[in-house]
Tab-separated table of N, CA and C in Angstrom:
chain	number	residue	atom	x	y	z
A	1	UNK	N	-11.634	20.927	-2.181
A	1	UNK	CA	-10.726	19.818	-1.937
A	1	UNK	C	-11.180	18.643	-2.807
A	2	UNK	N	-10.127	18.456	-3.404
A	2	UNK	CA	-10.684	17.010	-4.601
A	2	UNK	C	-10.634	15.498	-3.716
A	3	UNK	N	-9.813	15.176	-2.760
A	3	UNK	CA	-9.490	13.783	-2.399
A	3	UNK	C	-9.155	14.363	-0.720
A	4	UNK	N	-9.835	14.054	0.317
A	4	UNK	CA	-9.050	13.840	1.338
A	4	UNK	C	-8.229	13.500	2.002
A	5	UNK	N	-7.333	13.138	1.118
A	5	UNK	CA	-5.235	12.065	0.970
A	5	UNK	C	-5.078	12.739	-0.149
A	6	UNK	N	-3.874	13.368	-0.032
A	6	UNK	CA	-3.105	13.501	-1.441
A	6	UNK	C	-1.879	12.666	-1.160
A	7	UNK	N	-1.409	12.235	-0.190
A	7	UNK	CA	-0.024	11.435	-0.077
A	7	UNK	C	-0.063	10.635	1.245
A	8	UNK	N	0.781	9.365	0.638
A	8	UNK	CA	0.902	8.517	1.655
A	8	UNK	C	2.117	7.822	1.786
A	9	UNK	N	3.037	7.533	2.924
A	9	UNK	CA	4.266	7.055	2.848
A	9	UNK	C	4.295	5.290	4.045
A	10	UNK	N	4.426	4.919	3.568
A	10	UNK	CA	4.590	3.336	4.036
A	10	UNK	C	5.982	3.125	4.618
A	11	UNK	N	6.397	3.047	5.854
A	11	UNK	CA	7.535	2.776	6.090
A	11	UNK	C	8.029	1.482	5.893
A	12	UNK	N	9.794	1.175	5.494
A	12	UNK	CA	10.302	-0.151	5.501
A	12	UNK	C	11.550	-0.238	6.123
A	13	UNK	N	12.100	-1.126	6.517
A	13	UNK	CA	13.058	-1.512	6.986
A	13	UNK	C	13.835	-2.006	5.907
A	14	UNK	N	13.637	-2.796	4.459
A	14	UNK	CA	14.119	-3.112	3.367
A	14	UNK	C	13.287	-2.621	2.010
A	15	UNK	N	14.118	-1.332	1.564
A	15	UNK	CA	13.016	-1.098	0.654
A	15	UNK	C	12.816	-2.231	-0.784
A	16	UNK	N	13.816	-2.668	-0.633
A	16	UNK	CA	13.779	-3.308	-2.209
A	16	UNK	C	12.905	-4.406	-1.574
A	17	UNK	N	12.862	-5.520	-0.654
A	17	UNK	CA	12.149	-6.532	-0.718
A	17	UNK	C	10.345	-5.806	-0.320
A	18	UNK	N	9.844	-4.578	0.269
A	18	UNK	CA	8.944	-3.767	0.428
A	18	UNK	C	8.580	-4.182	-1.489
A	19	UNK	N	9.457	-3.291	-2.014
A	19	UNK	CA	9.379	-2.938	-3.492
A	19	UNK	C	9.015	-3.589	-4.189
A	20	UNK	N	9.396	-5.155	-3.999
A	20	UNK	CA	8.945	-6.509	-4.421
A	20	UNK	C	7.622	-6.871	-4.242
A	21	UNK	N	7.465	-6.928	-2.883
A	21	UNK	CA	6.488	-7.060	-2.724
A	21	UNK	C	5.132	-6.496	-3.070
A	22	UNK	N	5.031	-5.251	-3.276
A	22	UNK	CA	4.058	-4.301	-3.445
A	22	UNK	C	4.211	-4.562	-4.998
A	23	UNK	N	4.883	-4.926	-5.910
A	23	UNK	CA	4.994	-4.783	-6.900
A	23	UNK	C	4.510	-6.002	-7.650
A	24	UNK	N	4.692	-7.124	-7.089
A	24	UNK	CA	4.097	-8.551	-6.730
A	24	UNK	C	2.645	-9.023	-6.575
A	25	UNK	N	2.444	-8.011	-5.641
A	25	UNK	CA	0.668	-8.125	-4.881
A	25	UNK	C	-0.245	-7.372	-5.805
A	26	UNK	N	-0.169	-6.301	-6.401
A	26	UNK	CA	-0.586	-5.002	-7.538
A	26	UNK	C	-0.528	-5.271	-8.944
A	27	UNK	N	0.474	-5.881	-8.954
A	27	UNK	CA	1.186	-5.767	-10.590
A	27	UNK	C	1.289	-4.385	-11.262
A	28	UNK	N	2.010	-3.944	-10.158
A	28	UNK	CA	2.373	-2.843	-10.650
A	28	UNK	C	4.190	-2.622	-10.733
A	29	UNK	N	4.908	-1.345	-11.267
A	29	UNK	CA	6.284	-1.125	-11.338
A	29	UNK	C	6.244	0.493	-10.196
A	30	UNK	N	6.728	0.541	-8.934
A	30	UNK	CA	7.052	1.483	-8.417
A	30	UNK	C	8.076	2.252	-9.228
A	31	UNK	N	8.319	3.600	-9.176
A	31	UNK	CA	9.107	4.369	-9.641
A	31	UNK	C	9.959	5.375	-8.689
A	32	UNK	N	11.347	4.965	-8.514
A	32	UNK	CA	12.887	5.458	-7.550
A	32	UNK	C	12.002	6.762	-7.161
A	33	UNK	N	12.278	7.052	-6.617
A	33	UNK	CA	12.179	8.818	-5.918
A	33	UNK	C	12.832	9.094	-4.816
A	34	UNK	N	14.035	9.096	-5.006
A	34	UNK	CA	15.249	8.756	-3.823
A	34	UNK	C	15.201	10.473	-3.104
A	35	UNK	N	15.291	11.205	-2.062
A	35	UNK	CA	15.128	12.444	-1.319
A	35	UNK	C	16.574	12.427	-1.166
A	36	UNK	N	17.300	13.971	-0.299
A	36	UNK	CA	18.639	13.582	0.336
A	36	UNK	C	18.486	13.137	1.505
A	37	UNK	N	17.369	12.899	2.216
A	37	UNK	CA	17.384	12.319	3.761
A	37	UNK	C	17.199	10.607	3.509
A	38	UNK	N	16.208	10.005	2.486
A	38	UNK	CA	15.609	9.029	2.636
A	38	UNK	C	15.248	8.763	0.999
A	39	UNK	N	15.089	7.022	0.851
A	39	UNK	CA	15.073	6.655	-0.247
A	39	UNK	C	13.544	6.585	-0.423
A	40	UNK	N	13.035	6.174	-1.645
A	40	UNK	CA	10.896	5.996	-1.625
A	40	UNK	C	11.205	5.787	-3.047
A	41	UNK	N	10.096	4.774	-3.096
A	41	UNK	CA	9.182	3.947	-4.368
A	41	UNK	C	8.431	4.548	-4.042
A	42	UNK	N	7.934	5.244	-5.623
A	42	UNK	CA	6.108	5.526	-5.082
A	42	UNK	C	5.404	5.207	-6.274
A	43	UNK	N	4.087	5.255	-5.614
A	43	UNK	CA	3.270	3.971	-6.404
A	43	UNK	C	3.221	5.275	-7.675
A	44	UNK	N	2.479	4.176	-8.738
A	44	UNK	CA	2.225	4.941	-10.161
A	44	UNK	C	0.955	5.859	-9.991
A	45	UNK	N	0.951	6.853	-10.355
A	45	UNK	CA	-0.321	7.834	-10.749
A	45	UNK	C	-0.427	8.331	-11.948
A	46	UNK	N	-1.229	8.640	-12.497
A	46	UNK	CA	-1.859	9.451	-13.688
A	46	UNK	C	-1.211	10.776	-13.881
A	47	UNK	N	-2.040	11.573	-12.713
A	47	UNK	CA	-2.018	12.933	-12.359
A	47	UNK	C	-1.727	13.293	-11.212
A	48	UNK	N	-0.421	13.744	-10.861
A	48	UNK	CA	-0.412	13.670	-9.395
A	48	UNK	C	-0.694	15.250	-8.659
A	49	UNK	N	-1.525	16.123	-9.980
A	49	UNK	CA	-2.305	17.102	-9.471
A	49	UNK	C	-3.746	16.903	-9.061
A	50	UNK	N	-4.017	15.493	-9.714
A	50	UNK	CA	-5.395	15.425	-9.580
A	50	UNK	C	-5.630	13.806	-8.702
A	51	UNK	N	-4.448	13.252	-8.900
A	51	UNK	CA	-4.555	11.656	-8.128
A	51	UNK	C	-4.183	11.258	-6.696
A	52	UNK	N	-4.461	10.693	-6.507
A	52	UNK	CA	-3.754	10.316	-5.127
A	52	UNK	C	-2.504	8.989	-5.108
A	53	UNK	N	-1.217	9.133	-4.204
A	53	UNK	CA	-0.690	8.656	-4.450
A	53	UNK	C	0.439	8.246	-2.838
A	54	UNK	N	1.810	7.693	-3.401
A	54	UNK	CA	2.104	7.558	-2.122
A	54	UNK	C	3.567	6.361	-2.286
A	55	UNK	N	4.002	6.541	-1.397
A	55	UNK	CA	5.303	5.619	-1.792
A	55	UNK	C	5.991	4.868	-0.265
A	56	UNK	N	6.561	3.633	-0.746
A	56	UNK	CA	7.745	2.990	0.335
A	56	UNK	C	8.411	3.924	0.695
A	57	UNK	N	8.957	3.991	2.128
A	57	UNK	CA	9.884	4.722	2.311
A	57	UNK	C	10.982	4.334	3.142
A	58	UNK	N	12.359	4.250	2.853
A	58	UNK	CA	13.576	3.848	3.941
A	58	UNK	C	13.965	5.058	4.745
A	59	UNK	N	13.485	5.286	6.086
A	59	UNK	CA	14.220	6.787	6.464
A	59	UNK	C	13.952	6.181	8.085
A	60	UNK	N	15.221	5.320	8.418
A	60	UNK	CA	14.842	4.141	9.833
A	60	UNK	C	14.379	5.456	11.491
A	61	UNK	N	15.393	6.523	10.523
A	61	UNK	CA	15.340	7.757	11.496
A	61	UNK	C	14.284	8.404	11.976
A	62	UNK	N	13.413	8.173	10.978
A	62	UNK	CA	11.898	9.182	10.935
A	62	UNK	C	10.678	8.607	11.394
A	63	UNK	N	10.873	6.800	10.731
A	63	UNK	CA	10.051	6.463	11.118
A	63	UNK	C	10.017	4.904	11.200
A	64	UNK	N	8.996	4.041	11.725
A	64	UNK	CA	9.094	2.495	11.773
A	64	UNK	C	8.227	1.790	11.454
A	65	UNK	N	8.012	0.899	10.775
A	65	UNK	CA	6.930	0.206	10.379
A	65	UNK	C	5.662	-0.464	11.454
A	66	UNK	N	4.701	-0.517	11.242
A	66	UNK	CA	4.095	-0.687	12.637
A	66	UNK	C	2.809	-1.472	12.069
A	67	UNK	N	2.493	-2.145	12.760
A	67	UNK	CA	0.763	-3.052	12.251
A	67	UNK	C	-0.473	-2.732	13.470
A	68	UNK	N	-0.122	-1.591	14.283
A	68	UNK	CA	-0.843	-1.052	14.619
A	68	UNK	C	-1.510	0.903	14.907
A	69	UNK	N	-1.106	0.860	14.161
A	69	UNK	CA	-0.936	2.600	13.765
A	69	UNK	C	-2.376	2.978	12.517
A	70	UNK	N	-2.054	4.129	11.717
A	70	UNK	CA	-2.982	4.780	10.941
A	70	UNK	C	-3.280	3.388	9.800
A	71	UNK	N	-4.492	3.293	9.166
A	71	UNK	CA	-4.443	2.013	8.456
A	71	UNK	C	-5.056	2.741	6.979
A	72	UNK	N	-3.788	2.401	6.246
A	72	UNK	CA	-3.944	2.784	4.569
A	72	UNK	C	-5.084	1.665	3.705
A	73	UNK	N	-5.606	2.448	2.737
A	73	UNK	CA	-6.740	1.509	2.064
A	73	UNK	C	-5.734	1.761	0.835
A	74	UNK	N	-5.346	0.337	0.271
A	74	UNK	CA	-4.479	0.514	-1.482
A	74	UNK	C	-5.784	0.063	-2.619
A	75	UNK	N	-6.051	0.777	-3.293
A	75	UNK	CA	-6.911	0.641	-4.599
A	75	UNK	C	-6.579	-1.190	-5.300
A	76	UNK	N	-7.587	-2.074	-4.928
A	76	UNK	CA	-8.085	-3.691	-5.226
A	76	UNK	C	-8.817	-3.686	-6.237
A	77	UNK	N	-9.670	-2.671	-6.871
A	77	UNK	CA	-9.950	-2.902	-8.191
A	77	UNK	C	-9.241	-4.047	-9.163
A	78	UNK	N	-9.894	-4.168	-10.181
A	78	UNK	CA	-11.208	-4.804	-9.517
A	78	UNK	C	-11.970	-5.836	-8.624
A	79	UNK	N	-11.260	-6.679	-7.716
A	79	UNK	CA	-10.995	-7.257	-6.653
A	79	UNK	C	-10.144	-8.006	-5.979
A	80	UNK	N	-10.764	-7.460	-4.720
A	80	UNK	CA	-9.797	-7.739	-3.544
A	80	UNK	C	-9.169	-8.947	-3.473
A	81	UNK	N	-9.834	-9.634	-3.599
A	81	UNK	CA	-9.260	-11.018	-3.885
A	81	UNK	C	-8.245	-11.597	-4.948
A	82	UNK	N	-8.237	-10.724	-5.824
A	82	UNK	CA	-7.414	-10.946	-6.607
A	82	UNK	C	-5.695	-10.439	-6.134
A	83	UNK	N	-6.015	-9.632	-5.333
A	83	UNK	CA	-4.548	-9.063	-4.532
A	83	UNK	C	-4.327	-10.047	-3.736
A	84	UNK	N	-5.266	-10.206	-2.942
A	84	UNK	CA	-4.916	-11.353	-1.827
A	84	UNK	C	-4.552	-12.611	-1.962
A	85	UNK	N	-4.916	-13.270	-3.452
A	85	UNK	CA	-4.064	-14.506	-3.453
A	85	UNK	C	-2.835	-14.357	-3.950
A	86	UNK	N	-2.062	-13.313	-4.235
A	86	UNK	CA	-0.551	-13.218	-3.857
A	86	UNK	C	-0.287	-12.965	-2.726
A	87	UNK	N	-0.740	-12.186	-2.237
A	87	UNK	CA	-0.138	-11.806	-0.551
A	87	UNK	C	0.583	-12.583	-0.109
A	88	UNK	N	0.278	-14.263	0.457
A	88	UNK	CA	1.020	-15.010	1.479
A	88	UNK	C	1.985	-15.446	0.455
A	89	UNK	N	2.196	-15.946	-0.958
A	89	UNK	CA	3.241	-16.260	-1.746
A	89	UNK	C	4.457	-15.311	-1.660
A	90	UNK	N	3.931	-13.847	-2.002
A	90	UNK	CA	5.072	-12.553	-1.781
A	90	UNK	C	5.690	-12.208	-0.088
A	91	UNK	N	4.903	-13.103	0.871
A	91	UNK	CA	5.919	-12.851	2.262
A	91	UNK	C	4.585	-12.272	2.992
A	92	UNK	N	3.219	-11.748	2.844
A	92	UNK	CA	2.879	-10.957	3.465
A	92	UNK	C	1.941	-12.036	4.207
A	93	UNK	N	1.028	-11.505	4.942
A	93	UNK	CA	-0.012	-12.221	6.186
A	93	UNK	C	-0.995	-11.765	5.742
A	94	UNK	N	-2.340	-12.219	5.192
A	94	UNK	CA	-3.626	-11.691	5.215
A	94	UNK	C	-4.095	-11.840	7.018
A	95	UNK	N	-4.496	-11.081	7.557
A	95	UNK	CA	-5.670	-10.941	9.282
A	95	UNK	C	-6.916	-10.622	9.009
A	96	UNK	N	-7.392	-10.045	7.654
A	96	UNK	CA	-8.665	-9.679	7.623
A	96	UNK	C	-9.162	-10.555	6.199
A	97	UNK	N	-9.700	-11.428	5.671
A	97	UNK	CA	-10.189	-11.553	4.388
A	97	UNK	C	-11.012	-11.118	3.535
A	98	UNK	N	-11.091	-11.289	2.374
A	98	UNK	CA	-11.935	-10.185	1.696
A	98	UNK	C	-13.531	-10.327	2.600
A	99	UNK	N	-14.089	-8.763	2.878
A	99	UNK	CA	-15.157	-8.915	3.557
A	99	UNK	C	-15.855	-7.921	2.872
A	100	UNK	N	-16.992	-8.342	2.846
A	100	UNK	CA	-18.090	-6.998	1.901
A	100	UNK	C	-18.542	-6.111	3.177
A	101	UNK	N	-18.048	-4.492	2.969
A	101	UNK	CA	-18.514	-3.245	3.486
A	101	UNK	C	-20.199	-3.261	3.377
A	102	UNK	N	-20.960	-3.147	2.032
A	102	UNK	CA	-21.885	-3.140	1.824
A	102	UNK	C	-22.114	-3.062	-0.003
A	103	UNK	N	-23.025	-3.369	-0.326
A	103	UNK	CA	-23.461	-3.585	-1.708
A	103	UNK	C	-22.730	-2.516	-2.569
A	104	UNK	N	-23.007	-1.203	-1.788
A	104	UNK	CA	-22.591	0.065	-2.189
A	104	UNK	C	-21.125	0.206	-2.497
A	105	UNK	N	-20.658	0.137	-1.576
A	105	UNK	CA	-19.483	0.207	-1.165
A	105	UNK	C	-18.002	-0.779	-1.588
A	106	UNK	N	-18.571	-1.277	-1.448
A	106	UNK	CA	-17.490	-3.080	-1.734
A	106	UNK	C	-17.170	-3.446	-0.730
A	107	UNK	N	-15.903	-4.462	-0.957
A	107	UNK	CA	-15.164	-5.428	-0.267
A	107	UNK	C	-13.837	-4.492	0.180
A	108	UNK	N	-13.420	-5.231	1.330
A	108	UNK	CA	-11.812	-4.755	1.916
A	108	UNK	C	-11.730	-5.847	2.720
A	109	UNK	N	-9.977	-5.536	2.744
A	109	UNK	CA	-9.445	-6.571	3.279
A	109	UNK	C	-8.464	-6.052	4.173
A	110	UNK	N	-7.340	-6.795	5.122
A	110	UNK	CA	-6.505	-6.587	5.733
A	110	UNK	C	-5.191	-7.176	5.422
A	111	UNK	N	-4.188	-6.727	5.286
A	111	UNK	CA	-3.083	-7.938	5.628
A	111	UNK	C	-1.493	-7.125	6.084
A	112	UNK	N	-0.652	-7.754	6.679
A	112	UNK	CA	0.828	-7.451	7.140
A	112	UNK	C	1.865	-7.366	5.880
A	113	UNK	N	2.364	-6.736	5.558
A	113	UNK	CA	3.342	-6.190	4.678
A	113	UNK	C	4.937	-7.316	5.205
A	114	UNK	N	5.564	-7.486	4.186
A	114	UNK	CA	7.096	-7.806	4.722
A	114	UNK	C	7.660	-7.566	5.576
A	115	UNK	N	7.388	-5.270	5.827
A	115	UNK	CA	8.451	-5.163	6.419
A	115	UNK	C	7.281	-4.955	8.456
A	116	UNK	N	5.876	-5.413	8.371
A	116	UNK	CA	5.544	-5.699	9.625
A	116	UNK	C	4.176	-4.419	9.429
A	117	UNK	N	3.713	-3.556	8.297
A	117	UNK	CA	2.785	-3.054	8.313
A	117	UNK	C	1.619	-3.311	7.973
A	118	UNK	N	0.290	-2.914	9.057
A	118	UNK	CA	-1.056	-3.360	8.441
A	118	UNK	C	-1.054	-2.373	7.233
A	119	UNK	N	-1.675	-2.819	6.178
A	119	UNK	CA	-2.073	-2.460	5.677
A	119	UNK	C	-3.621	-3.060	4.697
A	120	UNK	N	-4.655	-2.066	4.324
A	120	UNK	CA	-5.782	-2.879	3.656
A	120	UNK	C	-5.868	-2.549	2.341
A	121	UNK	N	-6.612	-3.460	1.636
A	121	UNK	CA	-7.680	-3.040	0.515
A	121	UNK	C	-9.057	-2.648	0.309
A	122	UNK	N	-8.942	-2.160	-0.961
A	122	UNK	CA	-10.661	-2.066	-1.132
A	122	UNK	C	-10.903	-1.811	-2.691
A	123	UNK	N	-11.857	-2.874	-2.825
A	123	UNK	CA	-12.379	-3.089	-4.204
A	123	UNK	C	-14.138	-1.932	-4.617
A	124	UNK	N	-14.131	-1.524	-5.745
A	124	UNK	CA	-15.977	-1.081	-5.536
A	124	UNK	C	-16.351	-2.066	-6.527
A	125	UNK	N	-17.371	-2.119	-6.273
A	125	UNK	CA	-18.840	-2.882	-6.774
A	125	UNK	C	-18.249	-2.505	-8.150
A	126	UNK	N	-18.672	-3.091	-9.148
A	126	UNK	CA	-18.935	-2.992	-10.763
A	126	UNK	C	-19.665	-3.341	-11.202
């Protein structure tokens, strides 16, 4: 087993302002991956035989956004902090601030998404 996650889906209630946002906080460009049940942005990967990856998803049927449920770590390289001072500009809530794990390890953080999900970061040491 290369990665213990190969996929991850983020629920929204609005995907495009989700889309914004995540796209805002990262500086990154999500890419459409619309299903016939449900629409999804998913984030950019390399290799998605060898990467890990994961996308917004609109499917109100399946599922709901929640800030207390399973808690995703999004790649802060090279730091956390640098995500987090967009956060509250793009709509979102930081609850946790950048906090150092350990020397080893790095920093993570916490914060609420647009559409009402925790979600964290995590930066490593360099």
């Amino acid at each position: 087993m290369l990665h213990a996650i190969s996929w991850f889906e983020i629920p929204t209630t609005d995907l495009d302002r989700a889309a914004k946002f995540y796209e805002t906080i990262l500086g990154i460009t999500l890419v459409p991956m619309d299903m016939p049940n449900f629409q999804m942005r998913m984030f950019p990967v390399e290799d998605m035989m060898t990467g890990v990856s994961g996308a917004l998803t609109l499917a109100p049927d399946f599922y709901q956004p929640q800030d207390n449920g399973t808690l995703v770590y999004l790649n802060a390289n090279p730091d956390v902090q640098l995500v987090l001072d967009r956060i509250e500009a793009a709509g979102g809530k930081i609850v946790v601030p950048k906090t150092q794990i350990s020397a080893d390890i790095g920093h993570m953080a916490v914060f609420i998404d647009t559409e009402g999900n925790r979600v964290a970061l995590h930066s490593i040491p360099s």
